[in-house]
């Protein structure tokens, strides 16, 4: 209740007062994010070994400590371990397979899934799956996660205290606000929070002016809104008056064409991360484009035949995730990454398990396959969206890059789509200026509003 009242008060306040409130909220976040545990974890990371045996031993000892904690403080796992004769400590990470999988439905329904400890932060998630989940975080776990994310950014030159502009899905402006100030400043973190809900062709020039004034060193947050701004600057040949070190997208799967456009428009490399709101283990991208698991934060296993993963996350003491079927898909790499880092790495994040289109032969075509179709083109398509009219009719909307798109590129797209869906499927291609984002401000690759399943 207090939260809602506070939000109402915020919404009714003048913009200047909202700036102050954002700063105050920033101070609260500062205290939650940075502290002793954060600093200690950074030291651990700075002294990290790159030897496979050391990594494996460290991961196992962290796993055992985490499982022991669950045994001592979590009723759901106490019963589960008893039922399945789980004896600790494990001798290998592989022993995890003796523990049954945790489904989303259990996480949502079973009150015993939350540990009997004091937690500080309540996380809510849902979004893409439409299922609302509640997870509890301790301040310590949160700080550890922050340390891992900051360590990753520091590899690319970004240090805490440098200016960042963050594209946020948090409601920071009145939805009906007329004055073109769609950002607020979180001064303690030197962060410009940018409302992604208000980004559209009419407001973009204001966003660009504000960014030019603020001169961020990095951009982070939802890539979809950044992509719209990138597209606009490119089309209108606008020179930006700041030089970025890097772009760190979060919250959405970034498509190859989105990445190419961002790098071109902002003249800075994109480095992706995976750190879901449920508290999954952290993966961050190396200069070779692979995503490395921070083994200190958990374990990732492949599951089933569709590149699905199960996650075990050591930073979830409040709501422990052990072999959790998170619903994401990833392709796990083989051997050692050219960058030399040892341990688990992922070659691509493929989006949600639930996001697919069915072919007439009953095969699932996932979001990741759909977004990579344009790879056969010379960066001439900026964004795509698919809709299945019926089993034999696929519609594709695309935003062409007007400088590069040639009529024959439609033939290439049609050819690639026929390879995916089969020759007897009708393909309709429609060029559009703009693809509206979904209700939570995110990109919708597969529009299911009129899919064959609901009609
Ligand atoms: Zn690597």
Coordinates of C-alpha atoms and ligand atoms in Angstrom, one line a residue:
X1 CA 0.0 0.0 0.0
X2 CA 2.7 2.4 1.0
X3 CA 4.4 1.8 -2.3
X4 CA 1.3 2.7 -4.3
X5 CA 0.7 5.8 -2.2
X6 CA 4.3 6.9 -2.8
X7 CA 4.0 6.4 -6.5
X8 CA 0.8 8.4 -6.6
X9 CA 2.5 11.2 -4.8
X10 CA 5.4 11.0 -7.2
X11 CA 3.2 11.1 -10.2
X12 CA 1.4 14.2 -8.9
X13 CA 4.6 16.1 -8.1
X14 CA 6.1 18.6 -10.5
X15 CA 9.1 17.4 -12.5
X16 CA 11.7 19.2 -10.4
X17 CA 10.4 17.5 -7.2
X18 CA 10.4 14.2 -9.1
X19 CA 14.0 14.7 -9.8
X20 CA 14.7 15.0 -6.1
X21 CA 12.6 12.0 -5.3
X22 CA 14.5 10.0 -7.9
X23 CA 17.8 11.1 -6.2
X24 CA 16.4 10.0 -2.8
X25 CA 15.4 6.7 -4.2
X26 CA 18.9 6.5 -5.8
X27 CA 20.4 6.8 -2.3
X28 CA 18.3 4.0 -1.0
X29 CA 19.4 1.8 -4.0
X30 CA 23.0 2.9 -3.4
X31 CA 22.8 1.5 0.2
X32 CA 21.3 -1.7 -1.0
X33 CA 23.8 -2.2 -3.8
X34 CA 27.1 -1.2 -2.4
X35 CA 28.4 -2.3 0.9
X36 CA 30.8 -4.7 2.5
X37 CA 29.6 -7.8 0.6
X38 CA 29.9 -5.9 -2.7
X39 CA 33.5 -4.8 -2.0
X40 CA 34.5 -8.3 -0.8
X41 CA 33.1 -9.9 -3.9
X42 CA 35.0 -7.5 -6.2
X43 CA 38.2 -8.6 -4.5
X44 CA 37.3 -12.2 -5.0
X45 CA 36.7 -11.4 -8.7
X46 CA 39.9 -9.5 -9.1
X47 CA 41.8 -12.6 -7.9
X48 CA 39.9 -15.0 -9.9
X49 CA 41.8 -18.1 -11.3
X50 CA 41.5 -19.2 -14.8
X51 CA 42.4 -22.8 -14.3
X52 CA 39.7 -25.3 -14.9
X53 CA 40.3 -27.4 -11.8
X54 CA 40.3 -24.4 -9.6
X55 CA 37.0 -23.1 -11.1
X56 CA 35.3 -26.5 -10.8
X57 CA 36.4 -26.9 -7.2
X58 CA 35.3 -23.4 -6.3
X59 CA 31.9 -23.9 -8.0
X60 CA 31.4 -27.2 -6.1
X61 CA 32.2 -25.8 -2.7
X62 CA 29.9 -22.9 -3.4
X63 CA 27.2 -25.3 -4.5
X64 CA 27.6 -27.4 -1.3
X65 CA 27.4 -24.3 0.9
X66 CA 24.3 -23.2 -0.9
X67 CA 22.6 -26.6 -0.7
X68 CA 23.5 -26.8 3.0
X69 CA 21.8 -23.5 3.5
X70 CA 18.7 -24.7 1.8
X71 CA 18.7 -27.8 4.0
X72 CA 18.9 -25.6 7.1
X73 CA 16.6 -22.8 6.2
X74 CA 14.1 -23.8 3.6
X75 CA 11.2 -26.1 4.2
X76 CA 10.5 -26.9 0.6
X77 CA 14.0 -28.2 0.0
X78 CA 14.2 -29.9 3.4
X79 CA 11.3 -32.1 2.4
X80 CA 12.5 -32.5 -1.2
X81 CA 16.0 -33.6 -0.1
X82 CA 14.5 -36.0 2.4
X83 CA 12.2 -37.5 -0.1
X84 CA 15.0 -38.1 -2.6
X85 CA 17.7 -39.2 -0.1
X86 CA 20.0 -36.3 -0.9
X87 CA 23.1 -36.5 1.3
X88 CA 25.4 -33.5 1.5
X89 CA 28.0 -32.6 0.5
X90 CA 28.0 -33.5 -3.1
X91 CA 31.2 -34.9 -4.6
X92 CA 30.6 -33.4 -8.0
X93 CA 28.4 -30.7 -9.6
X94 CA 26.9 -33.6 -11.6
X95 CA 25.2 -34.9 -8.4
X96 CA 22.8 -32.0 -8.8
X97 CA 20.9 -34.3 -11.3
X98 CA 19.6 -36.2 -8.3
X99 CA 17.5 -33.2 -7.3
X100 CA 14.2 -32.9 -9.2
X101 CA 13.5 -30.0 -11.4
X102 CA 11.9 -26.9 -10.0
X103 CA 9.0 -25.8 -12.3
X104 CA 7.6 -22.2 -12.4
X105 CA 4.3 -23.3 -11.1
X106 CA 5.9 -24.6 -7.9
X107 CA 7.8 -21.4 -7.5
X108 CA 4.5 -19.5 -7.9
X109 CA 2.3 -21.6 -5.7
X110 CA 4.3 -23.2 -2.9
X111 CA 4.8 -20.8 0.1
X112 CA 7.5 -23.0 1.6
X113 CA 9.8 -22.1 -1.4
X114 CA 10.8 -19.0 0.5
X115 CA 13.5 -19.4 3.2
X116 CA 12.9 -18.7 6.8
X117 CA 15.4 -15.8 6.8
X118 CA 15.0 -12.0 6.8
X119 CA 15.0 -10.7 3.3
X120 CA 15.3 -7.1 2.2
X121 CA 14.2 -6.9 -1.4
X122 CA 11.1 -8.2 -3.1
X123 CA 11.4 -9.0 -6.8
X124 CA 8.5 -9.4 -9.1
X125 CA 8.8 -10.9 -12.4
X126 CA 6.5 -12.2 -15.2
X127 CA 6.5 -10.2 -18.3
X128 CA 7.1 -12.6 -21.2
X129 CA 5.5 -15.6 -19.6
X130 CA 2.6 -13.6 -18.3
X131 CA 3.0 -15.5 -15.0
X132 CA 3.6 -13.3 -12.0
X133 CA 6.3 -14.6 -9.7
X134 CA 7.5 -13.3 -6.4
X135 CA 11.1 -13.8 -5.3
X136 CA 12.8 -12.6 -2.1
X137 CA 16.3 -11.3 -2.1
X138 CA 18.7 -10.6 0.7
X139 CA 20.8 -7.4 0.5
X140 CA 23.9 -9.6 0.5
X141 CA 22.8 -11.6 -2.6
X142 CA 21.9 -8.4 -4.3
X143 CA 25.3 -6.8 -3.6
X144 CA 27.0 -9.9 -4.9
X145 CA 25.1 -9.7 -8.1
X146 CA 25.9 -6.0 -8.5
X147 CA 29.6 -6.8 -8.0
X148 CA 29.5 -9.3 -10.8
X149 CA 27.8 -7.0 -13.2
X150 CA 30.2 -4.1 -12.3
X151 CA 33.2 -6.4 -12.7
X152 CA 32.0 -7.2 -16.2
X153 CA 31.5 -3.6 -17.1
X154 CA 34.9 -2.7 -15.7
X155 CA 36.5 -5.1 -18.2
X156 CA 35.3 -2.7 -20.9
X157 CA 36.5 0.4 -19.1
X158 CA 33.4 1.5 -17.2
X159 CA 33.9 2.2 -13.6
X160 CA 31.4 3.0 -10.9
X161 CA 30.8 6.8 -10.8
X162 CA 31.1 7.3 -14.6
X163 CA 28.0 8.7 -16.3
X164 CA 25.5 6.2 -17.6
X165 CA 22.2 6.6 -19.3
X166 CA 19.7 3.8 -18.5
X167 CA 16.6 3.0 -20.6
X168 CA 14.2 1.9 -18.0
X169 CA 10.8 0.2 -18.0
X170 CA 10.1 1.7 -14.6
X171 CA 7.4 4.4 -14.7
X172 CA 9.4 7.5 -14.0
X173 CA 7.1 10.0 -15.8
X174 CA 3.4 10.5 -15.9
X175 CA 2.1 8.6 -18.9
X176 CA 0.3 11.7 -20.1
X177 CA 3.1 14.1 -19.5
X178 CA 3.2 16.8 -22.2
X179 CA 6.4 18.6 -21.3
X180 CA 9.2 16.8 -23.3
X181 CA 11.4 15.8 -20.3
X182 CA 11.1 12.1 -20.3
X183 CA 14.1 11.4 -18.0
X184 CA 15.1 11.9 -14.4
X185 CA 18.5 12.0 -12.8
X186 CA 19.6 9.6 -10.1
X187 CA 22.5 11.8 -8.9
X188 CA 24.3 9.5 -6.4
X189 CA 24.7 7.0 -9.2
X190 CA 25.4 9.6 -11.9
X191 CA 22.7 7.9 -13.8
X192 CA 20.2 9.4 -16.3
X193 CA 17.1 7.3 -16.2
X194 CA 15.3 7.4 -19.5
X195 CA 11.6 6.4 -19.8
X196 CA 11.3 4.0 -22.7
X197 CA 7.6 4.3 -22.8
X198 CA 7.8 7.8 -24.3
X199 CA 10.3 7.1 -27.1
X200 CA 8.6 7.8 -30.4
X201 CA 9.5 9.7 -33.6
X202 CA 8.1 12.9 -32.3
X203 CA 9.9 12.8 -28.9
X204 CA 13.2 11.4 -30.1
X205 CA 14.9 14.8 -30.9
X206 CA 14.3 15.8 -27.3
X207 CA 15.9 12.5 -26.1
X208 CA 18.9 13.2 -28.3
X209 CA 19.3 16.7 -27.0
X210 CA 19.2 15.5 -23.5
X211 CA 21.8 12.8 -24.1
X212 CA 24.0 15.3 -25.9
X213 CA 23.9 17.5 -22.8
X214 CA 24.4 14.7 -20.3
X215 CA 27.2 13.0 -22.3
X216 CA 26.9 9.5 -21.0
X217 CA 29.9 7.1 -21.1
X218 CA 27.7 4.0 -21.5
X219 CA 24.1 3.2 -22.3
X220 CA 22.3 0.4 -20.5
X221 CA 18.8 -1.0 -20.2
X222 CA 16.2 -2.1 -22.7
X223 CA 17.8 -2.1 -26.2
X224 CA 14.5 -1.7 -28.1
X225 CA 14.2 2.0 -27.2
X226 CA 17.9 2.6 -27.9
X227 CA 17.4 1.0 -31.3
X228 CA 14.6 3.4 -32.2
X229 CA 16.9 6.3 -31.3
X230 CA 19.8 4.8 -33.2
X231 CA 17.5 4.4 -36.3
X232 CA 16.5 8.0 -36.1
X233 CA 20.0 9.4 -35.8
X234 CA 21.1 7.3 -38.7
X235 CA 18.2 8.3 -41.0
X236 CA 18.6 12.0 -40.1
X237 CA 22.4 11.9 -40.2
X238 CA 22.6 13.3 -36.7
X239 CA 26.0 13.7 -35.1
X240 CA 26.0 12.7 -31.5
X241 CA 28.1 14.9 -29.2
X242 CA 29.3 12.2 -26.8
X243 CA 31.6 9.2 -27.2
X244 CA 30.5 5.9 -25.5
X245 CA 32.8 3.3 -24.2
X246 CA 30.2 0.5 -24.6
X247 CA 26.5 -0.3 -24.7
X248 CA 25.2 -2.9 -22.1
X249 CA 21.7 -4.1 -23.0
X250 CA 19.6 -5.8 -20.4
X251 CA 16.1 -7.1 -20.0
X252 CA 15.5 -8.1 -23.6
X253 CA 17.2 -10.5 -26.0
X254 CA 19.1 -8.4 -28.4
X255 CA 18.7 -9.4 -32.0
X256 CA 21.8 -9.5 -34.4
X257 CA 20.3 -6.7 -36.5
X258 CA 19.6 -4.6 -33.4
X259 CA 23.1 -5.0 -32.2
X260 CA 24.6 -4.0 -35.6
X261 CA 22.4 -0.9 -35.7
X262 CA 23.4 0.2 -32.2
X263 CA 27.1 -0.3 -32.9
X264 CA 26.9 1.6 -36.1
X265 CA 24.8 4.6 -34.8
X266 CA 26.5 5.0 -31.4
X267 CA 30.0 4.0 -32.6
X268 CA 30.5 1.8 -29.6
X269 CA 30.6 -2.0 -29.0
X270 CA 27.6 -3.8 -27.5
X271 CA 28.3 -6.3 -24.7
X272 CA 25.4 -8.4 -23.6
X273 CA 24.6 -9.9 -20.2
X274 CA 22.2 -12.4 -18.8
X275 CA 21.0 -11.7 -15.2
X276 CA 17.3 -12.3 -15.0
X277 CA 15.0 -10.8 -12.4
X278 CA 14.3 -14.2 -10.8
X279 CA 18.0 -14.1 -9.9
X280 CA 19.5 -16.6 -12.4
X281 CA 23.3 -17.1 -12.5
X282 CA 25.1 -14.3 -14.3
X283 CA 26.5 -14.7 -17.8
X284 CA 28.5 -11.9 -19.5
X285 CA 29.8 -11.5 -22.9
X286 CA 33.5 -11.6 -23.8
X287 CA 35.2 -9.8 -26.7
X288 CA 34.7 -13.0 -28.8
X289 CA 30.9 -12.7 -28.5
X290 CA 30.4 -15.7 -26.2
X291 CA 28.6 -15.4 -22.9
X292 CA 30.6 -16.8 -19.9
X293 CA 29.0 -18.1 -16.8
X294 CA 30.2 -16.5 -13.6
X295 CA 30.7 -19.8 -11.9
X296 CA 30.6 -18.0 -8.5
X297 CA 26.9 -17.3 -9.1
X298 CA 25.6 -20.8 -10.1
X299 CA 25.3 -23.7 -12.5
X300 CA 23.6 -23.9 -15.9
X301 CA 22.5 -27.3 -17.4
X302 CA 21.0 -28.0 -20.8
X303 CA 17.6 -29.6 -20.6
X304 CA 15.5 -31.5 -23.2
X305 CA 15.9 -31.3 -27.0
X306 CA 15.2 -27.6 -27.5
X307 CA 18.2 -25.9 -26.0
X308 CA 16.3 -25.2 -22.8
X309 CA 18.3 -24.6 -19.7
X310 CA 18.0 -25.3 -16.0
X311 CA 19.6 -22.8 -13.6
X312 CA 20.9 -23.2 -10.0
X313 CA 21.6 -19.9 -8.6
X314 CA 23.8 -19.3 -5.5
X315 CA 22.6 -15.7 -5.0
X316 CA 19.0 -16.7 -4.2
X317 CA 19.0 -17.4 -0.5
X318 CA 15.6 -15.8 -0.1
X319 CA 13.9 -17.9 -2.7
X320 CA 16.4 -20.6 -3.7
X321 CA 16.5 -21.7 -7.3
X322 CA 17.9 -25.2 -7.7
X323 CA 17.5 -26.8 -11.2
X324 CA 15.0 -24.2 -12.0
X325 CA 13.3 -24.4 -15.4
X326 CA 13.5 -20.7 -16.1
X327 CA 12.0 -21.0 -19.6
X328 CA 15.0 -19.5 -21.5
X329 CA 16.9 -21.2 -24.3
X330 CA 20.6 -21.0 -24.9
X331 CA 23.2 -22.8 -27.0
X332 CA 26.0 -24.1 -24.7
X333 CA 29.5 -23.9 -26.3
X334 CA 31.9 -26.8 -26.6
X335 CA 35.6 -26.7 -25.8
X336 CA 37.4 -23.5 -24.7
X337 CA 36.4 -20.0 -25.9
X338 CA 39.1 -18.2 -28.0
X339 CA 39.3 -15.6 -25.2
X340 CA 40.9 -18.2 -22.9
X341 CA 38.3 -18.1 -20.1
X342 CA 37.6 -21.6 -18.8
X343 CA 34.2 -23.0 -17.7
X344 CA 30.7 -23.0 -19.1
X345 CA 30.0 -20.6 -21.9
X346 CA 27.0 -20.0 -24.1
X347 CA 27.3 -19.1 -27.8
X348 CA 23.9 -17.6 -28.0
X349 CA 20.8 -16.7 -26.0
X350 CA 17.8 -17.9 -27.9
X351 CA 14.9 -16.3 -26.1
X352 CA 12.0 -17.9 -24.3
X353 CA 11.0 -21.5 -24.6
X354 CA 7.3 -20.4 -24.9
X355 CA 8.0 -18.1 -27.9
X356 CA 7.7 -20.1 -31.1
X357 CA 5.7 -20.5 -34.2
X358 CA 4.5 -24.0 -35.3
X359 CA 5.1 -25.3 -38.8
X360 CA 2.6 -27.5 -40.6
X361 CA 4.8 -30.5 -39.9
X362 CA 4.6 -29.7 -36.2
X363 CA 8.1 -28.4 -35.7
X364 CA 8.7 -25.4 -33.4
X365 CA 10.4 -22.4 -34.9
X366 CA 11.8 -20.3 -32.1
X367 CA 12.2 -16.6 -31.8
X368 CA 16.0 -16.9 -32.1
X369 CA 15.7 -18.7 -35.4
X370 CA 13.3 -15.9 -36.7
X371 CA 15.5 -13.0 -35.6
X372 CA 18.6 -14.5 -37.3
X373 CA 16.9 -14.9 -40.7
X374 CA 18.1 -11.4 -41.6
X375 CA 21.7 -12.4 -41.2
X376 CA 21.6 -13.4 -44.8
X377 CA 21.1 -9.7 -45.7
X378 CA 23.8 -6.9 -45.5
X379 CA 22.3 -5.3 -42.4
X380 CA 19.4 -3.9 -44.4
X381 CA 16.6 -4.8 -42.0
X382 CA 16.4 -3.1 -38.6
X383 CA 13.6 -5.0 -37.0
X384 CA 11.1 -7.8 -37.7
X385 CA 7.9 -9.1 -36.3
X386 CA 6.0 -12.3 -37.1
X387 CA 2.4 -13.2 -37.0
X388 CA 0.9 -16.6 -37.8
X389 CA -2.4 -16.1 -39.5
X390 CA -3.0 -19.8 -39.6
X391 CA -0.8 -22.9 -39.9
X392 CA -0.2 -22.2 -43.6
X393 CA 0.2 -18.4 -43.6
X394 CA 3.0 -16.4 -42.0
X395 CA 3.1 -12.7 -42.0
X396 CA 6.4 -10.8 -41.5
X397 CA 6.6 -7.1 -40.9
X398 CA 10.0 -5.5 -41.2
X399 CA 11.6 -2.1 -40.8
X400 CA 14.0 -1.6 -43.7
X401 CA 17.2 0.4 -43.5
X402 CA 16.2 2.7 -46.4
X403 CA 19.8 3.3 -47.4
X404 CA 20.6 -0.3 -47.8
X405 CA 17.4 -2.2 -48.6
X406 CA 17.0 -3.4 -52.2
X407 CA 13.9 -5.0 -53.7
X408 CA 15.7 -8.3 -54.1
X409 CA 16.2 -8.6 -50.4
X410 CA 12.5 -9.5 -50.1
X411 CA 13.3 -12.6 -52.2
X412 CA 16.1 -13.6 -49.8
X413 CA 13.7 -13.2 -46.8
X414 CA 11.0 -15.2 -48.6
X415 CA 13.6 -17.9 -49.4
X416 CA 14.9 -18.1 -45.8
X417 CA 11.3 -18.3 -44.4
X418 CA 10.4 -21.1 -46.8
X419 CA 13.4 -23.0 -45.6
X420 CA 12.2 -22.7 -42.1
X421 CA 8.5 -23.2 -42.5
X422 CA 8.3 -25.3 -45.7
X423 CA 7.3 -24.5 -49.3
X424 CA 3.6 -24.9 -48.8
X425 CA 3.4 -22.0 -46.4
X426 CA 2.3 -18.6 -47.7
X427 CA 4.6 -15.8 -46.7
X428 CA 3.4 -12.2 -46.7
X429 CA 6.1 -9.5 -46.3
X430 CA 5.1 -6.0 -45.3
X431 CA 7.6 -3.2 -44.9
X432 CA 6.7 -0.7 -42.1
X433 CA 8.2 2.4 -40.6
X434 CA 7.9 1.3 -37.0
X435 CA 6.9 -1.7 -35.0
X436 CA 5.1 -0.8 -31.8
X437 CA 6.4 -2.3 -28.6
X438 CA 4.5 -4.6 -26.3
X439 CA 2.6 -3.5 -23.2
X440 CA 5.7 -3.7 -21.0
X441 CA 7.7 -1.7 -23.4
X442 CA 9.5 -4.7 -24.8
X443 CA 10.0 -5.8 -28.4
X444 CA 7.5 -8.4 -29.5
X445 CA 9.1 -10.7 -32.1
X446 CA 6.2 -13.1 -32.4
X447 CA 2.8 -11.3 -32.2
X448 CA 0.4 -13.8 -30.9
X449 CA -2.7 -11.6 -30.8
X450 CA -4.3 -13.3 -33.8
X451 CA -2.3 -16.5 -33.9
X452 CA -4.1 -19.7 -35.0
X453 CA -4.2 -20.9 -31.4
X454 CA -6.5 -18.2 -30.1
X455 CA -8.8 -18.0 -33.2
Ligands
LIG1 ZN1 35.2 -15.9 -24.3

